[in-house]
Coordinates of C-alpha atoms (C1' of nucleotides) in Angstrom, one line a residue:
Chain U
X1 CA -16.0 -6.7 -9.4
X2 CA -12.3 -6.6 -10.5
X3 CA -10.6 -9.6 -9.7
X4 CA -6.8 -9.5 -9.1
X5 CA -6.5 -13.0 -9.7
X6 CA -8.0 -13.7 -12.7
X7 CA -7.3 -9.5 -14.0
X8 CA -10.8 -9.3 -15.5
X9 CA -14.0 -8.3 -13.8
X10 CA -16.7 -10.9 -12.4
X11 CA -19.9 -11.4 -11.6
X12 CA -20.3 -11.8 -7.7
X13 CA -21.2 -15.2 -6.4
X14 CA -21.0 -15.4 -2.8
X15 CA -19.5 -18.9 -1.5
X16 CA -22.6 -19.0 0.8
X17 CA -26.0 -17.5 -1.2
X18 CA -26.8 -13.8 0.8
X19 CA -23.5 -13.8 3.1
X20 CA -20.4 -12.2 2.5
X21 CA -17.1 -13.2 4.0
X22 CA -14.8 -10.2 3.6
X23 CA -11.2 -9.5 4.6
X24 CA -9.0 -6.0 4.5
X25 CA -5.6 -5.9 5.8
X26 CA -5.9 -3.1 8.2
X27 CA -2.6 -1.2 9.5
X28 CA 0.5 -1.9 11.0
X29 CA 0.0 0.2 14.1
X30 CA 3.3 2.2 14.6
X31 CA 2.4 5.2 13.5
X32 CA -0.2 7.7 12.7
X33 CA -2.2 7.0 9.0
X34 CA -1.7 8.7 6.1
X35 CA -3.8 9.6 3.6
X36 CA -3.2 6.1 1.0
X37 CA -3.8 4.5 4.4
X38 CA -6.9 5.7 4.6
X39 CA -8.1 5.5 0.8
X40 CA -7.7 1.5 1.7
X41 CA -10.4 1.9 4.5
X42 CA -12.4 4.0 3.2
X43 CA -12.7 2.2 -0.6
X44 CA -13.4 -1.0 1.0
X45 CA -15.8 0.2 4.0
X46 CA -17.8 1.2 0.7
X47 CA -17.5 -1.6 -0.6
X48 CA -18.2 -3.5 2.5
X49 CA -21.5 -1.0 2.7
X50 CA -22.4 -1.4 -0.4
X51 CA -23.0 -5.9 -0.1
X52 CA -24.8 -5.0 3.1
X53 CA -26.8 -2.8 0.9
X54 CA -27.4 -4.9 -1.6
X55 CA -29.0 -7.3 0.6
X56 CA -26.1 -9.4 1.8
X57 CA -25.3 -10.2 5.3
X58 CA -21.5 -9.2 5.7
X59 CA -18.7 -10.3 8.2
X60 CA -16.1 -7.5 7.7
X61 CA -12.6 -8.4 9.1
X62 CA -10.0 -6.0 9.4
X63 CA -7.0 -7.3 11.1
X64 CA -4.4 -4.9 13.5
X65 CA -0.7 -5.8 13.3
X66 CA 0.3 -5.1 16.2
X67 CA 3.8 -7.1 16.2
X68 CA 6.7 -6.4 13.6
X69 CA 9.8 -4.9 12.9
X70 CA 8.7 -1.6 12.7
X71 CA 6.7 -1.5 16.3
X72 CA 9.9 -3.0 17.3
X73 CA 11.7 -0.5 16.2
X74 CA 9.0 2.8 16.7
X75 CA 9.1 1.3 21.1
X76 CA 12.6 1.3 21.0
X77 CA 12.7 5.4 20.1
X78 CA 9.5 5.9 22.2
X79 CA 10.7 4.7 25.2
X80 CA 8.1 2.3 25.2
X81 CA 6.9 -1.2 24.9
X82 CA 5.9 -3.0 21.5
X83 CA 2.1 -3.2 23.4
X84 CA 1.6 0.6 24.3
X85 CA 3.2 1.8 20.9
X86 CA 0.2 -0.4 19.7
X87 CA -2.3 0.6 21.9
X88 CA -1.6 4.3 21.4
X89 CA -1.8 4.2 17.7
X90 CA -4.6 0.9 17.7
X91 CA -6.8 3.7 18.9
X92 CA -5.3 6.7 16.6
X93 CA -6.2 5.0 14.0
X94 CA -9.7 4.4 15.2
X95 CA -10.3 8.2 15.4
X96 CA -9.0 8.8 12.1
X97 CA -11.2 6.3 10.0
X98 CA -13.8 7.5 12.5
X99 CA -13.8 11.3 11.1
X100 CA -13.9 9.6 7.8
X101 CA -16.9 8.0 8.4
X102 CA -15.2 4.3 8.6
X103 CA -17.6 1.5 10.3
X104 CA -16.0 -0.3 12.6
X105 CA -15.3 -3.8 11.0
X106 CA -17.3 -6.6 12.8
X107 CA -13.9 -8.3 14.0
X108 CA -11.0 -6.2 14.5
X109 CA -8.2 -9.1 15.3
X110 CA -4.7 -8.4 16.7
X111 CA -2.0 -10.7 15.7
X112 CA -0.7 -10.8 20.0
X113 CA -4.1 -12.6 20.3
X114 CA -3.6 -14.9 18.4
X115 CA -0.1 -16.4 19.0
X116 CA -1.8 -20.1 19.5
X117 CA -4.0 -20.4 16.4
X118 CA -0.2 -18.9 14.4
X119 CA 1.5 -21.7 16.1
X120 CA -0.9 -24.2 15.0
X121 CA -1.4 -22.6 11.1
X122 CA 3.0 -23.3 11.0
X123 CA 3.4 -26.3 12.7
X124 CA 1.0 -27.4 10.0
X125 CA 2.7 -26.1 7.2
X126 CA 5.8 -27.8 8.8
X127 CA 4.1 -31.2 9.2
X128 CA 3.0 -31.2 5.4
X129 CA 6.8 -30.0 4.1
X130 CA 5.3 -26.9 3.1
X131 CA 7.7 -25.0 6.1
X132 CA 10.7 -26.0 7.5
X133 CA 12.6 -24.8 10.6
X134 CA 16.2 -22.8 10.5
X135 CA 18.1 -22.0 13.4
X136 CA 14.8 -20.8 15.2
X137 CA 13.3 -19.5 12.2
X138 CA 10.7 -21.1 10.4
X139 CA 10.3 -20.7 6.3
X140 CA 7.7 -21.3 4.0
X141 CA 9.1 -23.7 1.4
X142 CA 7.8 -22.1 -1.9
X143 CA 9.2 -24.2 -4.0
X144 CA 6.7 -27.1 -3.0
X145 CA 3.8 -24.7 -3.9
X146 CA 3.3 -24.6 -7.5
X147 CA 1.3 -22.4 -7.5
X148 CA 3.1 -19.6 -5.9
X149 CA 2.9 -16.4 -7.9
X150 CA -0.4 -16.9 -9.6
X151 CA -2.0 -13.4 -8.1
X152 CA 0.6 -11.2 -8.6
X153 CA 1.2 -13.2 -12.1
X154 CA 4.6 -13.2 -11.9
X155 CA 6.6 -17.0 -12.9
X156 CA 8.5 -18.6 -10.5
X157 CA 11.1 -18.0 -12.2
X158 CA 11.0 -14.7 -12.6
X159 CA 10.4 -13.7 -9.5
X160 CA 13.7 -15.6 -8.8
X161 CA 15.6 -14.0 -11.1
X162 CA 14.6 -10.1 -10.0
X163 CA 14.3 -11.1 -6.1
X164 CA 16.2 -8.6 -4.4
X165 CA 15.4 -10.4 -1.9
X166 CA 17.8 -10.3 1.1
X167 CA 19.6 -13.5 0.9
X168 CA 20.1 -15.6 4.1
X169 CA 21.6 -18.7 4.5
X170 CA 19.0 -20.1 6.2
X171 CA 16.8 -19.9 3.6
X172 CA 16.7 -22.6 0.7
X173 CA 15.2 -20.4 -1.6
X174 CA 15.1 -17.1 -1.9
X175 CA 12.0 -16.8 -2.1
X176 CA 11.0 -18.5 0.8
X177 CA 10.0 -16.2 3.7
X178 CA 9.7 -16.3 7.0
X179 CA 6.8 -17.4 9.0
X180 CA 8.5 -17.1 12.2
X181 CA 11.6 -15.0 13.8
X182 CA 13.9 -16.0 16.0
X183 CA 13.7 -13.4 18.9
X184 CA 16.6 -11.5 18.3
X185 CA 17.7 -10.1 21.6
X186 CA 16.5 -11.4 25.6
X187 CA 14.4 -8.2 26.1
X188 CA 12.5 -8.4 22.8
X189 CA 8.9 -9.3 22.7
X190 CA 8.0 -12.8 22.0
X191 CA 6.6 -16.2 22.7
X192 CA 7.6 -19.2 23.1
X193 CA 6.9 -21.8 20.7
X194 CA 8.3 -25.3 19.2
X195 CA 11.2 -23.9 17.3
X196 CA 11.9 -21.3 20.6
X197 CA 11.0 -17.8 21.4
X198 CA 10.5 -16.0 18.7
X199 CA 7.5 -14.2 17.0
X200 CA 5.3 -14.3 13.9
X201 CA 6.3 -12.9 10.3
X202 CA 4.5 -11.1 8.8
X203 CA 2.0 -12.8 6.3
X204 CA 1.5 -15.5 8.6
X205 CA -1.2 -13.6 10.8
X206 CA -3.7 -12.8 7.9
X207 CA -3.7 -16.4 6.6
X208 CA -4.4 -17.7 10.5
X209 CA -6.5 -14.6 11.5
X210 CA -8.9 -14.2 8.2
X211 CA -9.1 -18.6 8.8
X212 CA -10.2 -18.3 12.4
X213 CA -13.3 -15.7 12.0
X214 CA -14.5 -16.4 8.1
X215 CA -12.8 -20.5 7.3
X216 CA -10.9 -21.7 5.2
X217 CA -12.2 -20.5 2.2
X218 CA -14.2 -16.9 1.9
X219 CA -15.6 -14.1 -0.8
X220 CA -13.6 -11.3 -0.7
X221 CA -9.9 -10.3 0.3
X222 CA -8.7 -6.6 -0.4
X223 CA -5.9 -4.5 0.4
X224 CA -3.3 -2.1 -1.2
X225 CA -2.3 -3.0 -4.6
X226 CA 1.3 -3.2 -3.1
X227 CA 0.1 -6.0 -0.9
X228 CA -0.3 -7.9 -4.0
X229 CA 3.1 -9.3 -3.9
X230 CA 4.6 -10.6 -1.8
X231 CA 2.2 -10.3 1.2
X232 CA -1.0 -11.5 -0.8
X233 CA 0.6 -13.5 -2.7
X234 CA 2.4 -15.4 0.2
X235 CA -0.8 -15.5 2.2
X236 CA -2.3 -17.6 -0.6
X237 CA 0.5 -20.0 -0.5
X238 CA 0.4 -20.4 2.9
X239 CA -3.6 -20.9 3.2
X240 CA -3.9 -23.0 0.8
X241 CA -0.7 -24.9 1.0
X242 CA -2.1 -25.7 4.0
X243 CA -6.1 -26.3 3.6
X244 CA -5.9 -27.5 0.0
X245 CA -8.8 -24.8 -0.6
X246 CA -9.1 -21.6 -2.5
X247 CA -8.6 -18.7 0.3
X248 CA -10.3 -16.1 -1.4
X249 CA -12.7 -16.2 -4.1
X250 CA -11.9 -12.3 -5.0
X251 CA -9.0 -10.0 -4.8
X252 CA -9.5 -6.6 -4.4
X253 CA -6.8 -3.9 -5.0
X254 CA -6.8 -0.1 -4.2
X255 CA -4.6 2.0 -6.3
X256 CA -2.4 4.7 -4.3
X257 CA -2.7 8.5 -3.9
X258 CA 0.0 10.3 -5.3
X259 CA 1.5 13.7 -3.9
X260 CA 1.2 16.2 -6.5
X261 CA 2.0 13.5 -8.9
X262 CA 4.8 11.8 -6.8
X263 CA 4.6 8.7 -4.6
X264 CA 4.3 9.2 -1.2
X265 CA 7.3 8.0 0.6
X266 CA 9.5 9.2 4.2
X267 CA 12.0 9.8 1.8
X268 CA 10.3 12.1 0.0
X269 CA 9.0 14.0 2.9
X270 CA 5.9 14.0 1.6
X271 CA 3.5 11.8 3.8
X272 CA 0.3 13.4 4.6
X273 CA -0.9 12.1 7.5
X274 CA -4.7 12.1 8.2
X275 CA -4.4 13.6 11.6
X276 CA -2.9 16.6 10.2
X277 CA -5.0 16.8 6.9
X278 CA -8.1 16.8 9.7
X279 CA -7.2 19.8 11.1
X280 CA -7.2 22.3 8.3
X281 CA -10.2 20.0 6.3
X282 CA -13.7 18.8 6.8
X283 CA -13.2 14.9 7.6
X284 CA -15.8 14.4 4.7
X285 CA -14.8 16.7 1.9
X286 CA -11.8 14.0 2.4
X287 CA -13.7 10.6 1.8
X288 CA -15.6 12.3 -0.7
X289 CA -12.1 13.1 -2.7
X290 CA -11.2 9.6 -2.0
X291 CA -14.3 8.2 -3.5
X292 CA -14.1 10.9 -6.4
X293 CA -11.9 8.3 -8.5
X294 CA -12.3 4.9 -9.1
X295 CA -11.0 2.8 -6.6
X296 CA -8.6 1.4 -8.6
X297 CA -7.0 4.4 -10.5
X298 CA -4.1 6.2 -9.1
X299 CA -5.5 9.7 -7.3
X300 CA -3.9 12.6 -7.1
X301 CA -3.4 14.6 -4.0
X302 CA -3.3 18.9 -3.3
X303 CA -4.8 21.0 -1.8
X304 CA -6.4 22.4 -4.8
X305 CA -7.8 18.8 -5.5
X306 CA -9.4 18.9 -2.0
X307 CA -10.4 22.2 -2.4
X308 CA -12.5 20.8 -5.5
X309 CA -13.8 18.2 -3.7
X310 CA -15.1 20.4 -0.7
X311 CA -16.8 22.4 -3.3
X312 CA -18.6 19.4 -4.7
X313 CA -19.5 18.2 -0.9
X314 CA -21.0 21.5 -0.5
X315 CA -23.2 21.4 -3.7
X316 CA -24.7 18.1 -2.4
X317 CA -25.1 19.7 1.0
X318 CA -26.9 22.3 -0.3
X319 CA -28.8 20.3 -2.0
X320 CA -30.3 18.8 1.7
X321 CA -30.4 21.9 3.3
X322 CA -32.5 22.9 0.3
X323 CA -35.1 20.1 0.6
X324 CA -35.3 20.4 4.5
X325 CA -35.8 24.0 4.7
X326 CA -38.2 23.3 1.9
X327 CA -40.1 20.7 4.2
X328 CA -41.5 23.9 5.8
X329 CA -43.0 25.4 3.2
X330 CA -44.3 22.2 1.7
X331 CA -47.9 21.1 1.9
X332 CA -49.1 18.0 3.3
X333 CA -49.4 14.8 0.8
X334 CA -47.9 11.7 -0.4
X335 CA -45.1 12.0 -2.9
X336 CA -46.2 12.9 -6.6
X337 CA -45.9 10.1 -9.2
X338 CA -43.4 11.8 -11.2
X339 CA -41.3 12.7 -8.2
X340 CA -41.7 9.3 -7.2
X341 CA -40.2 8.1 -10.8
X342 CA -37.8 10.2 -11.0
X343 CA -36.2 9.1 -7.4
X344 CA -36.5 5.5 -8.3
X345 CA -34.8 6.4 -11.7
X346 CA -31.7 7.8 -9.7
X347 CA -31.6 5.0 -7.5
X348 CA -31.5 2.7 -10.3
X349 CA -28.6 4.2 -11.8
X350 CA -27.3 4.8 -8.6
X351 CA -26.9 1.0 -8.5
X352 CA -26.2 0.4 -11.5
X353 CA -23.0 2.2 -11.7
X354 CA -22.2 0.8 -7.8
X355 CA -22.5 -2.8 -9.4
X356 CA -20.1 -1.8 -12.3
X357 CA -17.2 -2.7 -9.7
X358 CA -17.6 0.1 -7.5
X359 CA -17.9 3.1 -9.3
X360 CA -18.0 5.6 -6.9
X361 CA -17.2 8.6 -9.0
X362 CA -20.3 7.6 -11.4
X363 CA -22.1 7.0 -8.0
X364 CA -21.5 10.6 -7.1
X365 CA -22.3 11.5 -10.7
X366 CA -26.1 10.5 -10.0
X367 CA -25.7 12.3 -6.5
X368 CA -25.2 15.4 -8.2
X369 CA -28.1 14.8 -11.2
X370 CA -30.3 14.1 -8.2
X371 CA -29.1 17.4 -6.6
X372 CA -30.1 19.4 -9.3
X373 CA -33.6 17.5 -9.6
X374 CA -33.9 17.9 -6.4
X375 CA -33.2 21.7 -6.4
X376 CA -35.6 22.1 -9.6
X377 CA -38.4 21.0 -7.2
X378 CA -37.5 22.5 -4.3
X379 CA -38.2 26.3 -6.1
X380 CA -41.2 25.4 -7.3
X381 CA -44.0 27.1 -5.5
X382 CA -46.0 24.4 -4.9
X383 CA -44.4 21.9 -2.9
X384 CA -45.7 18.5 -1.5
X385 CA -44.2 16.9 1.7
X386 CA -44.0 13.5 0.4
X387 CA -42.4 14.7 -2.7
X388 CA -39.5 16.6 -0.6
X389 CA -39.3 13.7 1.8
X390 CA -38.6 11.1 -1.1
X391 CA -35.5 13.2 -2.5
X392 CA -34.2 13.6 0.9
X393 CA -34.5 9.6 1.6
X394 CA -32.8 9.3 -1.5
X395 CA -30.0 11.0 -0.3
X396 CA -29.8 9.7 2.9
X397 CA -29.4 6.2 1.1
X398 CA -27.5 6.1 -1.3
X399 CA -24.8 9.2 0.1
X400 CA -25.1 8.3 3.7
X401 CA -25.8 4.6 3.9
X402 CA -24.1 3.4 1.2
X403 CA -21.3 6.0 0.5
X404 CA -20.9 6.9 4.1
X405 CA -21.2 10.7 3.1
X406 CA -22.5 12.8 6.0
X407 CA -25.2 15.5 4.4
X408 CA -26.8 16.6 6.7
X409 CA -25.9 19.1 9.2
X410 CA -23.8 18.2 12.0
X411 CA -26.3 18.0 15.1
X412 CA -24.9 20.8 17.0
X413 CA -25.6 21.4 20.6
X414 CA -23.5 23.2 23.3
X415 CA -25.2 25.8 25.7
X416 CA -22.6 27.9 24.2
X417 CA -23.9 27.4 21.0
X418 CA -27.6 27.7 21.6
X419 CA -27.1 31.6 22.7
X420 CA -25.1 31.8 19.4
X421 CA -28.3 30.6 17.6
X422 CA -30.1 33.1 20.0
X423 CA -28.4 35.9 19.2
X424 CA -28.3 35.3 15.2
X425 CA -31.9 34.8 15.1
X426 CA -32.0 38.1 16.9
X427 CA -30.1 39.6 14.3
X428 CA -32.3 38.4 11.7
X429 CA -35.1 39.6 13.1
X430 CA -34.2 43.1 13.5
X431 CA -32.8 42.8 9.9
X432 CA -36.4 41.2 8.5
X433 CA -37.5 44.7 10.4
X434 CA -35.1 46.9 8.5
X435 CA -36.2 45.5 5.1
X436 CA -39.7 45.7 6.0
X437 CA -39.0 49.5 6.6
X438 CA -37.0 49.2 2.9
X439 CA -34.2 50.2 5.1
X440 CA -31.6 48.6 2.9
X441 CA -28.3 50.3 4.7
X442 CA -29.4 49.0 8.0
X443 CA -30.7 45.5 6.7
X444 CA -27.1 45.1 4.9
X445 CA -25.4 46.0 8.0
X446 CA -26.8 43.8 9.8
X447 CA -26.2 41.1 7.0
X448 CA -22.5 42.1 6.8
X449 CA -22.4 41.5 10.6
X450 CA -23.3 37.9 10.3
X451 CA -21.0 37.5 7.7
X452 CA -18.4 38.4 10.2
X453 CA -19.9 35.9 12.4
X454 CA -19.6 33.5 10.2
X455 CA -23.4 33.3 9.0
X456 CA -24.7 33.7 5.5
X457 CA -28.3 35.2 5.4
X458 CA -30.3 33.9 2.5
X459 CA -33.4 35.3 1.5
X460 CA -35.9 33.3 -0.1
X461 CA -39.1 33.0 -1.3
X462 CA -40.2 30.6 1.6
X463 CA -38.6 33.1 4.2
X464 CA -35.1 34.1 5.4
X465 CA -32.7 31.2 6.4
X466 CA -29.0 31.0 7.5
X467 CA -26.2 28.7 7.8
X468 CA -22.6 28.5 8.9
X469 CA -20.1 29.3 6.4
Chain V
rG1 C1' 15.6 -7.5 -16.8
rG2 C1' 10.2 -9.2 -15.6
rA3 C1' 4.9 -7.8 -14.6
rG4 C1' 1.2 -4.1 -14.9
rG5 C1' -1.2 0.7 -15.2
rC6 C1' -2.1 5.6 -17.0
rA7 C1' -2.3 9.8 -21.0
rU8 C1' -10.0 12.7 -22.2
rA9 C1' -11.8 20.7 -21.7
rG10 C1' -8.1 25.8 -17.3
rC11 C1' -8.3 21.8 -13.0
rC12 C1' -10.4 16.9 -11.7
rA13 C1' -12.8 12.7 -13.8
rA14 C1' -16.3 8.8 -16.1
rG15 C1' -16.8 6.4 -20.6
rU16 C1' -13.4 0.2 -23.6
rG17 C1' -16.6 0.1 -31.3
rG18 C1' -22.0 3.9 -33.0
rU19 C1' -22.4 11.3 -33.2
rA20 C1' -17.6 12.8 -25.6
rA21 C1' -21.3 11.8 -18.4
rG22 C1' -20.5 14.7 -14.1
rG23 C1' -17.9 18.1 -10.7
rC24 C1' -14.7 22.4 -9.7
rA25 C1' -13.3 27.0 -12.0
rA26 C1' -14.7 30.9 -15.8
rG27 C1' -18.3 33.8 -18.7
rG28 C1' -23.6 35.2 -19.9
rG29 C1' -28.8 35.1 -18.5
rA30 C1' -33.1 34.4 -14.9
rC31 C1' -34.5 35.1 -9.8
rU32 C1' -33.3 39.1 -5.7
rG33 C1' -33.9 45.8 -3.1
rC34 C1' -28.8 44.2 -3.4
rA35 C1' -26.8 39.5 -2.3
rA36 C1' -26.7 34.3 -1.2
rA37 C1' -28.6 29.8 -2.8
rU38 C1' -30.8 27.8 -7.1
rC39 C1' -32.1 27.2 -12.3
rC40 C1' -30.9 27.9 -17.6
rC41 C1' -27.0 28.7 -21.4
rU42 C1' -21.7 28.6 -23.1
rG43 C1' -16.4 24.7 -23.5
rA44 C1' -12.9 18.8 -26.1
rU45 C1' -10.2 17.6 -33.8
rC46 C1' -10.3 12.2 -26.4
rC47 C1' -0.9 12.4 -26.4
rC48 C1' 1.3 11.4 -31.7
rC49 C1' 1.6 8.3 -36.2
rA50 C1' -0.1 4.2 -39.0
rG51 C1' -3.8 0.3 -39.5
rU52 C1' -8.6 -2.8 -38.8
rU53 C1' -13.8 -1.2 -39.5
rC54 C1' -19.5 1.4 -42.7
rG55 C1' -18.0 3.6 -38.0
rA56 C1' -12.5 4.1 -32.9
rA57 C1' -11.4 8.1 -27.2
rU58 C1' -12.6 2.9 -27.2
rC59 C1' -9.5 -2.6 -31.2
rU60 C1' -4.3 -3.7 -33.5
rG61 C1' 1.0 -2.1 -34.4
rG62 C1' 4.7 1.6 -33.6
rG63 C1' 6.2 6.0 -30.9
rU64 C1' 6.4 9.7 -26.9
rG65 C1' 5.5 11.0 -21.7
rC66 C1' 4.3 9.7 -16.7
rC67 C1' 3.5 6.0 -12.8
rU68 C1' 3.5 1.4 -9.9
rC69 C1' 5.1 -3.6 -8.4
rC70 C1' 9.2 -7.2 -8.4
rU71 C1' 12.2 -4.6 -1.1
rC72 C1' 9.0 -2.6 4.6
rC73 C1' 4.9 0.0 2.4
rA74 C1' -2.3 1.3 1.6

RNA sequence: GGAGGCAUAGCCAAGUGGUAAGGCAAGGGACUGCAAAUCCCUGAUCCCCAGUUCGAAUCUGGGUGCCUCCUCCA
């Protein structure tokens, strides 16, 4: 895997031999996601997947930050509190990454729960002269860690010289920043605490949160590529300023979705939120864009881009409904040898390109060469059931297990829609009837019919199927 | 000013020294009563210039264009 830190790519050697410790800054919760939001939960929920795949026995933590500025700011023109601006969009965002096919992480930590262990992780920093208190604010003191700047790879210096930094007077460095804030105003939220009420910055929570549920020193630690400075690159200092350990052994960055080749940005009024990109698009056809590009490339975003991507989703899904429709026609017996090859062929590549940090879009390359195999078999005539049974495990695997790509079909299931299903097989029976009679006009009516319904007929040499547009 | 990335077919995208994967779109063929689905076939002087090399999309130098970070930001 990539490693921000060193900028070259490295084997994987967990700290502890088959466990993975693994971190992802998850959101600031003041606002519906958007769609760069969810490329970062999405790329490392693969990736997080993929360990547990590969044998490893993951803890995945993905933190809320539920306190800042900007919930401050969002409950103040809600007419609400900091805590139910949280609430509302903690569990947004849980739908969202849900459609998306996001696991839940195995702790989900919010920063108000964990006010005491923040305390602590400062008043340490303090007591060591890594952090000193001004006027009820507390700074980190980078100038006593030398080794400040070493993931975003930027000299001390440097970064001195093109801070554009805000510059308070209670700082003694630019560069220092703020591990807690002075409450600014009697009604704001806070807690109280050694230098007064106040409440945490913002880096502070991942260095005390990702310490509390994986230690002071664990495997992985992804986020944004923007969060590689200052927020990473502050949550190093602090972590290790104060255990004297490495935090993370690897940095993981995702690169950003672009608008039609623009940034996103407010200003640009051109934030594509997932809530509303849900609505006119399959939830999947969306991860499976995402995971169309390497993780670490820019992607570009339209609706012709997603468009693509839906089409490729489909050819995959076809490529299921193929096999299980051809599970029917298939004749008992244990999957042939070269079927059996083949699939383990796949797999192997499959793996091979996932080990080759991540490569999703090769990943999804071998989807598609194990599509077409599996569609070359599936019009044979004679069939076996093992055969068509190890092609769709395959895909169940490596597109559902590991990439999190949802194949097969949706498992339907009103009342409403069982007397739908009723009433097409109905059609499709008097339409089998028509053709029997070589009635083509009233066998194409009737096909026409279910288009309008929303059905494609499909005739094959196994017998007549249908599916939803 | 500092740090870094990208430029590959109509669109998207892998590939980092040995005759350019894959998808979408398009065209042709097979199959079909006709379709649908599927299968087969068809497409690239890899941004430009110079260099290193037996050999470069891949390395080096120069140029052009685009982007990101250094500020809240995935």
């Amino acid at each position: 895997m990539y490693n921000t830190l060193t900028r070259q790519k490295e084997p994987f050697v967990p700290l502890v031999p088959g466990e993975v410790r693994m971190y992802t800054c998850g959101p600031t919760v003041y606002h519906y996601i958007h769609i760069g939001n969810a490329r970062a939960a999405v790329v490392f929920d693969v990736v997080r997947r993929y360990l547990a795949y590969r044998g490893f026995r993951v803890t995945y933590v993905q933190n809320f930050t539920d306190v800042d500025d900007k919930l401050i700011n969002a409950a103040r023109e809600m007419g609400l509190t900091v805590p139910e601006v949280a609430e509302r969009f903690i569990a947004a965002y849980r739908e969202d990454v849900r459609a998306l096919g996001v696991r839940e992480p195995d702790v989900a930590p919010r920063v108000t729960e964990h006010i005491p262990e923040i305390i602590a992780f400062i008043q340490g920093l303090i007591d060591k002269g890594l952090a000193y208190e001004a006027d009820g604010d507390v700074y980190f003191r980078t100038a006593r860690f030398p080794a400040y700047g070493k993931l975003s790879h930027q000299p001390l210096d440097e970064l001195m010289a093109g801070a554009r930094v805000e510059v308070s007077e209670k700082k003694e460095n630019p560069l220092d920043f703020a591990l807690w804030k002075k409450a600014k105003a009697p009604d704001e939220i806070a807690w109280d605490s050694p230098w007064g009420r106040g409440r945490p910055g913002w880096h502070i929570e991942c260095s005390a949160m990702s310490r509390r549920y994986l230690g002071d020193s664990f495997d992985i630690h992804a986020g944004g590529q923007d969060l590689i400075f200052p927020h990473h690159e502050n949550e190093i200092a602090q972590s290790e300023g104060l255990t004297g350990k490495p935090m993370a052994r690897y940095w993981l960055h995702n690169g950003f979705v672009n608008i039609k080749g623009e940034k996103m940005s407010k200003s640009l009024g051109n934030v594509l939120l997932v809530r509303e990109l849900r609505r006119q698009h399959d939830p999947m056809a969306l991860r499976f864009f995402l995971l169309s590009v390497h993780y670490r490339n820019p992607i570009n975003f339209s609706e012709e881009l997603l468009a693509q991507a839906e089409a490729g989703l489909a050819r995959l899904r076809t490529a299921v409904e193929n096999l299980r429709f051809a599970l029917g026609g298939a004749r008992e017996g244990a999957v042939e040898p070269e079927v059996a090859e083949a699939v383990s062929t796949l797999r192997a590549r499959f793996v091979a390109e996932m080990d080759d940090d991540f490569n999703t879009a090769n990943a999804i390359t071998v989807l598609f060469d194990a599509a077409r195999e599996a569609n070359q078999y599936v019009r044979r005539d004679a069939m076996v059931r093992g055969s068509v049974q190890a092609f769709l495990d395959l895909f169940a695997e490596l597109a559902e297990e590991v990439l999190g790509l949802t194949l097969a079909p949706q498992a339907e299931a009103s009342g409403e829609d069982d007397s739908f299903v009723a009433e097409v097989e109905r059609l499709i029976a008097e339409r089998q009837e028509a053709r029997k009679r070589k009635d083509w006009a009233t066998a194409d009516a009737i096909r026409d019919r279910l288009n309008q319904m929303g059905v494609i007929v499909e005739d094959t040499p196994h017998g007549v199927r249908w599916r939803r547009k």
